[in-house]
Tab-separated table of C-alpha atoms and ligand atoms in Angstrom:
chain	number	residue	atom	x	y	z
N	1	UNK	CA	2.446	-73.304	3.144
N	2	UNK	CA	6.096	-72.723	3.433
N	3	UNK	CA	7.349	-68.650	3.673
N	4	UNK	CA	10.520	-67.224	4.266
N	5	UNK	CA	10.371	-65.088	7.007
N	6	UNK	CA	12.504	-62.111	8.799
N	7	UNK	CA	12.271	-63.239	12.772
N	8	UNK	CA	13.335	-61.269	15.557
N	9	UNK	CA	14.833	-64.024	18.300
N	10	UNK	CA	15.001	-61.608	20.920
N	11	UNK	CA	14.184	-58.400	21.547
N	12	UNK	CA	17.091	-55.648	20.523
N	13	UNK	CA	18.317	-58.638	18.769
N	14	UNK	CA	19.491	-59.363	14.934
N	15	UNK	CA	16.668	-60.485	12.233
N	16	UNK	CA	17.138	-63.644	10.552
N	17	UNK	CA	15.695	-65.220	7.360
N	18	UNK	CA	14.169	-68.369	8.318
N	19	UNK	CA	11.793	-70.762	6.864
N	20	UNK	CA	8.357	-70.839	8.442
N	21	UNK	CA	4.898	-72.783	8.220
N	22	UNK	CA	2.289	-69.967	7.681
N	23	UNK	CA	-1.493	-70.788	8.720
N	24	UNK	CA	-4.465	-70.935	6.007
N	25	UNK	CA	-6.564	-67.988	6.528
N	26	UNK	CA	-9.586	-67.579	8.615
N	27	UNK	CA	-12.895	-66.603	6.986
N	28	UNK	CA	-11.719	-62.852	7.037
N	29	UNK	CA	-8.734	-63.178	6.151
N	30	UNK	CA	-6.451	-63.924	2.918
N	31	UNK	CA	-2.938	-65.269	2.436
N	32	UNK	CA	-0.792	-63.442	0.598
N	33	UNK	CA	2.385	-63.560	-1.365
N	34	UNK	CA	4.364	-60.470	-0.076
N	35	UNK	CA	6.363	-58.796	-2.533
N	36	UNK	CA	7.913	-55.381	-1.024
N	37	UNK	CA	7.444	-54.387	2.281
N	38	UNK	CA	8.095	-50.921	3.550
N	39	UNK	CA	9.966	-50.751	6.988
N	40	UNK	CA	8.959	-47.884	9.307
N	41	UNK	CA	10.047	-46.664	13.277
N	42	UNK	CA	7.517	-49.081	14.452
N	43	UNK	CA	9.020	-52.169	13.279
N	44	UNK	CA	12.283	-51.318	15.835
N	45	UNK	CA	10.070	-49.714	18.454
N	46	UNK	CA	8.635	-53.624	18.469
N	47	UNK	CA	12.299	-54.883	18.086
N	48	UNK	CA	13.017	-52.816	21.143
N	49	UNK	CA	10.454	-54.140	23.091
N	50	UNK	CA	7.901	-51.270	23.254
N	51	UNK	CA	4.841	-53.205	22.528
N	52	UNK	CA	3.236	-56.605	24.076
N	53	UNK	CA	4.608	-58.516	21.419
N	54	UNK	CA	6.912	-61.594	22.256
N	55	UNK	CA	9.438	-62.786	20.504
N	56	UNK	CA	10.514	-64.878	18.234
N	57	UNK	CA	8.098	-62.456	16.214
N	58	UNK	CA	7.502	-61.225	12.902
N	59	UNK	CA	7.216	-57.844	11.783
N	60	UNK	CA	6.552	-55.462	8.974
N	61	UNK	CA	3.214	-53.775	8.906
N	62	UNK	CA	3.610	-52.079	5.243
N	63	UNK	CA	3.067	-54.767	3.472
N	64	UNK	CA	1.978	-54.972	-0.677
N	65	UNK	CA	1.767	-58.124	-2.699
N	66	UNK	CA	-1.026	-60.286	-4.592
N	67	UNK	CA	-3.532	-62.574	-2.914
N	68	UNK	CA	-2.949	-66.349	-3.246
N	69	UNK	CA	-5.790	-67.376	-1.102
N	70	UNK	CA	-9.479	-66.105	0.614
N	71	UNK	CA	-11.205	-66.972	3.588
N	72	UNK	CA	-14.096	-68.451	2.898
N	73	UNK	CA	-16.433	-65.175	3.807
N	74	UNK	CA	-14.101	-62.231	2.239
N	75	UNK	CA	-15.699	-61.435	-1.464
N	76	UNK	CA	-13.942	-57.997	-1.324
N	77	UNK	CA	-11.087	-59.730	-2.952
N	78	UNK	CA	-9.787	-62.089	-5.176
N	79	UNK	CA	-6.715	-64.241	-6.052
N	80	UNK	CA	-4.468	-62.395	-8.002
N	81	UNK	CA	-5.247	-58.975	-6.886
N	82	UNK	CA	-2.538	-56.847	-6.295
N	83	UNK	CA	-2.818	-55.305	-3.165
N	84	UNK	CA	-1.193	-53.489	-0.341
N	85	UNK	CA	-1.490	-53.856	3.407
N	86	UNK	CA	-2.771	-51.269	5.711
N	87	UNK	CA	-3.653	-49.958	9.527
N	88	UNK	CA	-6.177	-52.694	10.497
N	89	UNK	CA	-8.929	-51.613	12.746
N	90	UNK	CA	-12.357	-53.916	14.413
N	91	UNK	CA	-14.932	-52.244	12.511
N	92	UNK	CA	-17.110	-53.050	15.563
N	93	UNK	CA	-15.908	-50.688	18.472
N	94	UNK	CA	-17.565	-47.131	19.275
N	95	UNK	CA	-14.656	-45.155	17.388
N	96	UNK	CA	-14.959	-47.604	14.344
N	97	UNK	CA	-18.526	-47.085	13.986
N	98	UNK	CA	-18.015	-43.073	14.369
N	99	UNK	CA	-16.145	-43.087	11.358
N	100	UNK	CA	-12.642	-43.333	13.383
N	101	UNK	CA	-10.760	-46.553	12.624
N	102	UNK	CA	-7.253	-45.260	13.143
N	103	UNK	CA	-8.871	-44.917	16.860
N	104	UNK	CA	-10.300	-48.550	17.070
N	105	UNK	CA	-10.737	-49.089	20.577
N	106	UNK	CA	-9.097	-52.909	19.433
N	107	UNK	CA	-6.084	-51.149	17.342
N	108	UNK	CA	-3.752	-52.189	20.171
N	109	UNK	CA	-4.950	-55.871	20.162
N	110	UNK	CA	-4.739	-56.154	16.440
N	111	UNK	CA	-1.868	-54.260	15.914
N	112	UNK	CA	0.431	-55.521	18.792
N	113	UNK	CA	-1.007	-58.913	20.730
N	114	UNK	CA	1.271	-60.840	18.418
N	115	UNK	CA	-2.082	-63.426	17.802
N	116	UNK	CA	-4.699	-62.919	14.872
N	117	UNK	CA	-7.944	-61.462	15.112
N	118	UNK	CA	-9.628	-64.447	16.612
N	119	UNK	CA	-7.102	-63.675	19.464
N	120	UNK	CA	-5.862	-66.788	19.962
N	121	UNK	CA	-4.239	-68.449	16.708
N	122	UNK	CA	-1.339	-67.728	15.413
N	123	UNK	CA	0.103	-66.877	11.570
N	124	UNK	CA	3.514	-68.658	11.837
N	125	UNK	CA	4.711	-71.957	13.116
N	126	UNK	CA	8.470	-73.977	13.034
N	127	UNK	CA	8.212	-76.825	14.561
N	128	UNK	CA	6.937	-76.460	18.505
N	129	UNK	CA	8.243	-73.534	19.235
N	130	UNK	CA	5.448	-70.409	19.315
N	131	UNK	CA	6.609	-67.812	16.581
N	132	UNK	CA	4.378	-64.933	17.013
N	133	UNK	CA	2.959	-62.407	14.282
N	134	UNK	CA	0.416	-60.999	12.954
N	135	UNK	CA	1.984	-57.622	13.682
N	136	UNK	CA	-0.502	-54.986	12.459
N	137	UNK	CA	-2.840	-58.291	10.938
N	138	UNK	CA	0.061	-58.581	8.291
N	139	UNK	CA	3.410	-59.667	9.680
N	140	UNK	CA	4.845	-58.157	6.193
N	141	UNK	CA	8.551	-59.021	6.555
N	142	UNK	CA	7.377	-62.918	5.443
N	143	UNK	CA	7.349	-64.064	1.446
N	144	UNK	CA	3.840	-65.447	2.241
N	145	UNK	CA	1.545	-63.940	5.366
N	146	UNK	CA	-2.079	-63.642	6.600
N	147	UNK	CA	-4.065	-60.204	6.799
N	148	UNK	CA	-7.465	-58.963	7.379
N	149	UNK	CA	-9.659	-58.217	4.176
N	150	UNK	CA	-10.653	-55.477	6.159
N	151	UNK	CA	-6.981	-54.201	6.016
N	152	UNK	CA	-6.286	-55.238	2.653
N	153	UNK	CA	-6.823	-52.607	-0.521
N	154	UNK	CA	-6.666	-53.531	-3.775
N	155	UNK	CA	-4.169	-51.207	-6.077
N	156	UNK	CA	-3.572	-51.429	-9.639
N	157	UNK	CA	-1.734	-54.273	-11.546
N	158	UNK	CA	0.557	-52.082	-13.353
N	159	UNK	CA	1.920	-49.991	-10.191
N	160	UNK	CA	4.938	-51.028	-8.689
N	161	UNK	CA	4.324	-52.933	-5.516
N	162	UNK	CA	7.942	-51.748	-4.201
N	163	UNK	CA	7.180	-48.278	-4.098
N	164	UNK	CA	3.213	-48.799	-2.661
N	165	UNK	CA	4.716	-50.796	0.132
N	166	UNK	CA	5.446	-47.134	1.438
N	167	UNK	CA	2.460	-45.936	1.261
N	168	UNK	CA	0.472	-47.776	3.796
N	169	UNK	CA	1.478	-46.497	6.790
N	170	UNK	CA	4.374	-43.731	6.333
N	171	UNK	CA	2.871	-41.881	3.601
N	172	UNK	CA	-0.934	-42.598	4.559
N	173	UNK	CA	0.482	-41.014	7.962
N	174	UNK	CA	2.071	-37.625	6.583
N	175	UNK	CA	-0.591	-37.064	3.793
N	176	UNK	CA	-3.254	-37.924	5.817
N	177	UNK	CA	-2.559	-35.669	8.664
N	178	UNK	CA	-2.397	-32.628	6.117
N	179	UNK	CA	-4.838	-33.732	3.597
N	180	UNK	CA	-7.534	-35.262	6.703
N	181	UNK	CA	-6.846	-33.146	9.963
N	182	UNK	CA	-4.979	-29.577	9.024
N	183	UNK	CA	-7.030	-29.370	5.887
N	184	UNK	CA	-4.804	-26.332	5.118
N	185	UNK	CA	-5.495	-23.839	2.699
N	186	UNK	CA	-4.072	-22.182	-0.473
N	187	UNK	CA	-1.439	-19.567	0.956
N	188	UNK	CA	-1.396	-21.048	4.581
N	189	UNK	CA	2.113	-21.462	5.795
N	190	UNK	CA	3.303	-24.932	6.815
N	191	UNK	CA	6.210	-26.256	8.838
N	192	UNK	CA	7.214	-29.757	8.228
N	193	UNK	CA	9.852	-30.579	11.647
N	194	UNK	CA	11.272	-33.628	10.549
N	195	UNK	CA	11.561	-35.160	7.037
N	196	UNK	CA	11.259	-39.079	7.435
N	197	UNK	CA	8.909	-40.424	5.409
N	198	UNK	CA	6.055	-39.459	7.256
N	199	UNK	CA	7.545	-35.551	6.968
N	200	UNK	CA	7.674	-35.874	3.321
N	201	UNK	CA	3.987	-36.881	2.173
N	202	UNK	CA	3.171	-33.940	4.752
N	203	UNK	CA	5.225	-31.612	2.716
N	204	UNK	CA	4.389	-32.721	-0.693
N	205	UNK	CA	0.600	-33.022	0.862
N	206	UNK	CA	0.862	-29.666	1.890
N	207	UNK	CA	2.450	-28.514	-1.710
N	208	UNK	CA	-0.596	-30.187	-3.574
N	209	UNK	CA	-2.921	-27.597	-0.994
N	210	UNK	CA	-0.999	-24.977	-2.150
N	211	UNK	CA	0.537	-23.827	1.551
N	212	UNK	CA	2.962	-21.311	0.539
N	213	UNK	CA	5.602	-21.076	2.765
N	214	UNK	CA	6.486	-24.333	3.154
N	215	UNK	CA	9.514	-24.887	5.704
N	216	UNK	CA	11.127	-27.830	6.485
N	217	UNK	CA	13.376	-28.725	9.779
N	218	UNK	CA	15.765	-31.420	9.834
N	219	UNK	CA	19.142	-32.065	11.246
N	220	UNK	CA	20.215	-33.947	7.770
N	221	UNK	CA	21.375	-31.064	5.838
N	222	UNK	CA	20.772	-33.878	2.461
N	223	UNK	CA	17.268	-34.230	3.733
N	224	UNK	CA	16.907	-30.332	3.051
N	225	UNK	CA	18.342	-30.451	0.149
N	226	UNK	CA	15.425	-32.966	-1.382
N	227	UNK	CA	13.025	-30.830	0.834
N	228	UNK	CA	13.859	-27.724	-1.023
N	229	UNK	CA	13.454	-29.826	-4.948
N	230	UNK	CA	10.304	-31.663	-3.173
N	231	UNK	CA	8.336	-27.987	-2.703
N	232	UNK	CA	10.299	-27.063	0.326
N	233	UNK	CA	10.306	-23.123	-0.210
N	234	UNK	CA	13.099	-22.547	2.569
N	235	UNK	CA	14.963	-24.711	5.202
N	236	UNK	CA	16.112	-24.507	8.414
N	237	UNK	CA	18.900	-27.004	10.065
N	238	UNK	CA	17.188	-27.944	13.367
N	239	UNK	CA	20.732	-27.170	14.816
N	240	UNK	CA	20.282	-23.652	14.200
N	241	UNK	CA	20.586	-21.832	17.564
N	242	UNK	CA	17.653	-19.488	16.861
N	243	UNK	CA	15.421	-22.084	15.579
N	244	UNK	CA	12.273	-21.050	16.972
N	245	UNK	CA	13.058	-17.050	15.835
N	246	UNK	CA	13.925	-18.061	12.413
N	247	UNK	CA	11.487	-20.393	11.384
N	248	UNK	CA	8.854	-17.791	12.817
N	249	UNK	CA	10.764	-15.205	11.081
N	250	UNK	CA	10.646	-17.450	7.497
N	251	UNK	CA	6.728	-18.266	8.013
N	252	UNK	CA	6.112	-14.218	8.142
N	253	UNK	CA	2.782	-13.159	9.745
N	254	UNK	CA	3.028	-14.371	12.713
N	255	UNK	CA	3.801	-17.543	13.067
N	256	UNK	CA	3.578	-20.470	11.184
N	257	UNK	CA	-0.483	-21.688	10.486
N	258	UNK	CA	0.470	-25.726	10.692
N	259	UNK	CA	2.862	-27.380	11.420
N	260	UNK	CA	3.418	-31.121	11.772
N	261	UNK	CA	5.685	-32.910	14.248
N	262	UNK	CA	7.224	-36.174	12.583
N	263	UNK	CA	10.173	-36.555	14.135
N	264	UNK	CA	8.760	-37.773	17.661
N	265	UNK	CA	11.105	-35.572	19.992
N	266	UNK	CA	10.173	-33.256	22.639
N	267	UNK	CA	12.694	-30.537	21.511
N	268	UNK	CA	10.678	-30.725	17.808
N	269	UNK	CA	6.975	-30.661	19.658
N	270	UNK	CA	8.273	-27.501	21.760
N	271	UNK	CA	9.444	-25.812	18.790
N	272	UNK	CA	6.511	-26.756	16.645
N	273	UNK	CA	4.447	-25.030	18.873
N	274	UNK	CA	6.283	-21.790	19.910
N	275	UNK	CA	6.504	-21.162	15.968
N	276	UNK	CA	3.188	-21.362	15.613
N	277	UNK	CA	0.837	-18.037	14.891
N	278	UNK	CA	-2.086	-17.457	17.068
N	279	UNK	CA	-5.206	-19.784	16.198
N	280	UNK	CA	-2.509	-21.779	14.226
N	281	UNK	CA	-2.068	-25.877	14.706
N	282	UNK	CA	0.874	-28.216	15.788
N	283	UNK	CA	0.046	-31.631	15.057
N	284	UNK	CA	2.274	-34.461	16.492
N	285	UNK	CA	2.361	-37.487	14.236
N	286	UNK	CA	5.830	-38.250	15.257
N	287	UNK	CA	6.083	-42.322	16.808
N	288	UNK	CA	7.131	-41.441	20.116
N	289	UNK	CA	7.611	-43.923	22.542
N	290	UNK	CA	5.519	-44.534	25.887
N	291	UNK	CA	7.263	-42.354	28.918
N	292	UNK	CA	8.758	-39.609	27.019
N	293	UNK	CA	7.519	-36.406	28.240
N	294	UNK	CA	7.153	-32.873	26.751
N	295	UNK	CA	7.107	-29.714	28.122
N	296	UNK	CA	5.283	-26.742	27.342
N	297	UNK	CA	5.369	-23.354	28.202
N	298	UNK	CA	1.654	-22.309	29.009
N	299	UNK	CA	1.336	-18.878	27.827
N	300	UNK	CA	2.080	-20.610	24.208
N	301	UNK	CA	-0.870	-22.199	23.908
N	302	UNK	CA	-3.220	-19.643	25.172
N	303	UNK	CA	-2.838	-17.404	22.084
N	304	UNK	CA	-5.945	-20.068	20.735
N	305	UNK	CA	-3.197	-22.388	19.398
N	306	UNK	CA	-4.411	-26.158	19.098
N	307	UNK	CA	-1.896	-28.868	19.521
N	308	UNK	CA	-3.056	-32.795	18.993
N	309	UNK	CA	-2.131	-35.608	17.276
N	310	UNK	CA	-3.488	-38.023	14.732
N	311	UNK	CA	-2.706	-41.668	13.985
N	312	UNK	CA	-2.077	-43.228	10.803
N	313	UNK	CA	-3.313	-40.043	9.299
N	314	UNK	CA	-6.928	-40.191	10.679
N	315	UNK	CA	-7.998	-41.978	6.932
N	316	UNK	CA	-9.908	-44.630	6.004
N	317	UNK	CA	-8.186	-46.784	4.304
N	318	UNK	CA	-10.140	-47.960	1.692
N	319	UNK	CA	-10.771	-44.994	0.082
N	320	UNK	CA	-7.546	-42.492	1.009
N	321	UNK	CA	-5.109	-45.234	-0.016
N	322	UNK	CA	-6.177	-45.507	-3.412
N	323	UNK	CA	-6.326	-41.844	-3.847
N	324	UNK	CA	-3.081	-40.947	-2.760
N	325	UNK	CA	-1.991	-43.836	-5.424
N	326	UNK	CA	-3.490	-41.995	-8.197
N	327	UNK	CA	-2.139	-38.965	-7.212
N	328	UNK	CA	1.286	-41.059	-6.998
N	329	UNK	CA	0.980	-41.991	-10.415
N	330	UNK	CA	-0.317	-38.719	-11.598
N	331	UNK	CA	3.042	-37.481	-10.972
N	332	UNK	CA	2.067	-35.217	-7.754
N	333	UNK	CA	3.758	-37.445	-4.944
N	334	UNK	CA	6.621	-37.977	-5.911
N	335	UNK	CA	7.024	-41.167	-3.163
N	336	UNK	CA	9.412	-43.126	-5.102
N	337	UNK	CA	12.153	-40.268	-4.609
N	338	UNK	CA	11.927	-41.405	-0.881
N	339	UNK	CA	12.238	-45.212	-1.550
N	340	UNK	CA	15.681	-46.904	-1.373
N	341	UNK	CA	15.803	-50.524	-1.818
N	342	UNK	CA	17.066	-53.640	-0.318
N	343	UNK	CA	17.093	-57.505	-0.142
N	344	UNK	CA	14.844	-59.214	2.436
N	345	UNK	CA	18.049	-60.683	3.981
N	346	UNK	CA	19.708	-56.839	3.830
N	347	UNK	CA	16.795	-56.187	6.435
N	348	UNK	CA	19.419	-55.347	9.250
N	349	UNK	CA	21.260	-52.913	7.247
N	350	UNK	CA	18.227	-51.164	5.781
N	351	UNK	CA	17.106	-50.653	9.298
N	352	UNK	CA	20.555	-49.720	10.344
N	353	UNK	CA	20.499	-46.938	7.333
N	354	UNK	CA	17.145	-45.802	8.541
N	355	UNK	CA	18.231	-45.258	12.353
N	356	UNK	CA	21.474	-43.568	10.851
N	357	UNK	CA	19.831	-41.062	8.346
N	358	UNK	CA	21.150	-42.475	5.154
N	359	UNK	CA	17.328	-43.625	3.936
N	360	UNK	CA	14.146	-41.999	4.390
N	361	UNK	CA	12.187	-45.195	3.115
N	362	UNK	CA	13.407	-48.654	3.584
N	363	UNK	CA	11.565	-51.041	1.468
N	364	UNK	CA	12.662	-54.744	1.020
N	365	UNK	CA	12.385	-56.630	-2.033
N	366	UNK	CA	10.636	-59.150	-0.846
N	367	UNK	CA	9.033	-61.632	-3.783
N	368	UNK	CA	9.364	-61.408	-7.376
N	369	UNK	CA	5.970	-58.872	-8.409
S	1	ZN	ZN1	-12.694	-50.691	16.154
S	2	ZN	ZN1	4.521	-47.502	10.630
């Protein structure tokens, strides 16, 4: 099977469509025909060179589309489902079996190694030269890719595929870590520091459990404005030379209850934890990269504040996907006011927006739906 495929050549390098042989799946797996694929901080922390994966690779690990084809032992699924591609996970490992995929002890294997499950095969071919994928089990930047049944969630026909392709790991991220981990309640304040996408479904997860203030901290003063018509009651630029004082001063008591870190920046942590009330929580969800350091002043924490951090919204997948869809097309998350859109061949400039500011979610148009 033919595919078109965004490849990185080299790392820090330039993507290029190219065409591609793609693999027939394994018994777990299915092939499917991508249609939008969200595009998220990992996919250039892997450009950059942060994880194993070589290059020439594929990325793109929010991927939604319809099944073409089943391994011969998946019966979850069937061709023609519409479906959308998450966090995959072993099923197998200690965490897995506690109930804690987003902790699979093989997450870094199946997420990263570049090779499928099996460990050893590959997705992609072109001619002799190794092309590596498989990039979270779903290598989503590709017209047609493999994934993991495991990984793979069926949605409704009639939603649109090019706003769920933001949903699997961005907004499954941000909602999860309010609606899974801070479990706040009605009348708790929240403060969201950073509003990416992962900020967002944190703020409009923490509207939906009625936290009341609701802050948001951002250095994009248009990012505050579409806080503040998103549930946002107040905003602070995170320029403001009093940040800490103000935002304390805004979430009354005192100190904020929750707050979530999504921007991935030690200044942001810091602050999200000196605003914080005693017994409140700072959670870091924020994709920071491997040597950056924070620091903390002690005393802050020993007022019984908790600060930790959750991956992929601590969900499982299976079931917190779909609800978060229905709440989507309920009309309470309001994703597709975060969604810009772009060509699979505009992939350099979408990602170029996203670094810049300009768009909180990048999603390429992949395949017709
Ligand atoms: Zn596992
Ligand atoms: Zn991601």
């Amino acid at each position: 099977m033919q595919a078109n495929a965004a490849v990185m050549p080299v790392r820090h390098g330039r993507w290029a469509i190219e065409t591609v042989e793609v693999a027939e799946p394994g018994p777990k797996e299915v092939l499917v025909r991508v249609v939008a694929s969200g595009i998220c901080q990992t996919d250039v922390h892997a450009r950059d060179g942060f994880f194993p994966i070589p290059c020439p690779a594929v990325y793109g690990h929010e991927g939604a589309g319809v099944v073409e084809r089943l391994g011969s032992a998946v019966t979850s699924l069937a061709p023609g489902d519409h479906v959308i591609m998450a966090n995959p996970s072993c099923g197998e490992c200690p965490d897995c079996l506690d109930g804690f995929e987003t902790y699979c002890a093989n997450a870094p294997k199946l997420k990263q190694s570049g090779y499928r499950s099996d460990g050893t095969s590959l997705t992609f071919s072109r001619g002799n030269e190794p092309l590596y994928g498989s990039f979270f089990q779903q290598s989503s930047f590709s017209s047609y890719t493999l994934a993991t049944a495991r990984s793979t969630i069926r949605v409704p026909k009639d939603a649109p595929l090019d706003v769920l392709a933001a949903f699997p790991c961005g907004v499954n991220t941000g909602a999860g870590a309010v609606l899974n981990v801070l479990k706040p309640n009605p009348g708790d304040s929240y403060v969201a520091f950073g509003t990416g996408t992962v900020g967002f479904a944190g703020l409009l997860a923490a509207k939906l459990s009625g936290c009341d203030p609701i802050i948001a901290v951002d250095m994009f003063d248009d990012r505050l404005a579409l806080a503040r018509s998103l549930g946002a009651t107040q905003t602070v630029n995170a320029k403001h030379p009093q940040l800490v004082d103000e935002v304390r001063r805004l979430a009354g008591k005192r100190g904020a209850k929750y707050c979530l870190e999504a921007a991935g920046v030690p200044e942001a942590l810091r602050a999200a934890v000196e605003v914080l009330a005693p017994r409140g929580t700072a959670c870091l969800v924020g994709s920071a990269r491997s040597g950056v350091d924070v620091s903390l002043e002690m005393r802050t924490i020993q007022q019984g504040r908790i600060v930790r951090g959750c991956v992929q919204g601590e969900s499982h997948i299976q079931q917190f996907l779909p609800r978060l869809i229905e709440l989507y097309r309920a009309g309470q998350l309001p994703i597709e006011r975060l969604v810009r859109h772009y060509e699979h061949a505009q992939i350099n400039e979408a990602v170029a927006d996203m670094l810049a500011g300009k768009t909180i979610k990048a999603v390429l148009r992949i395949g017709n739906a």
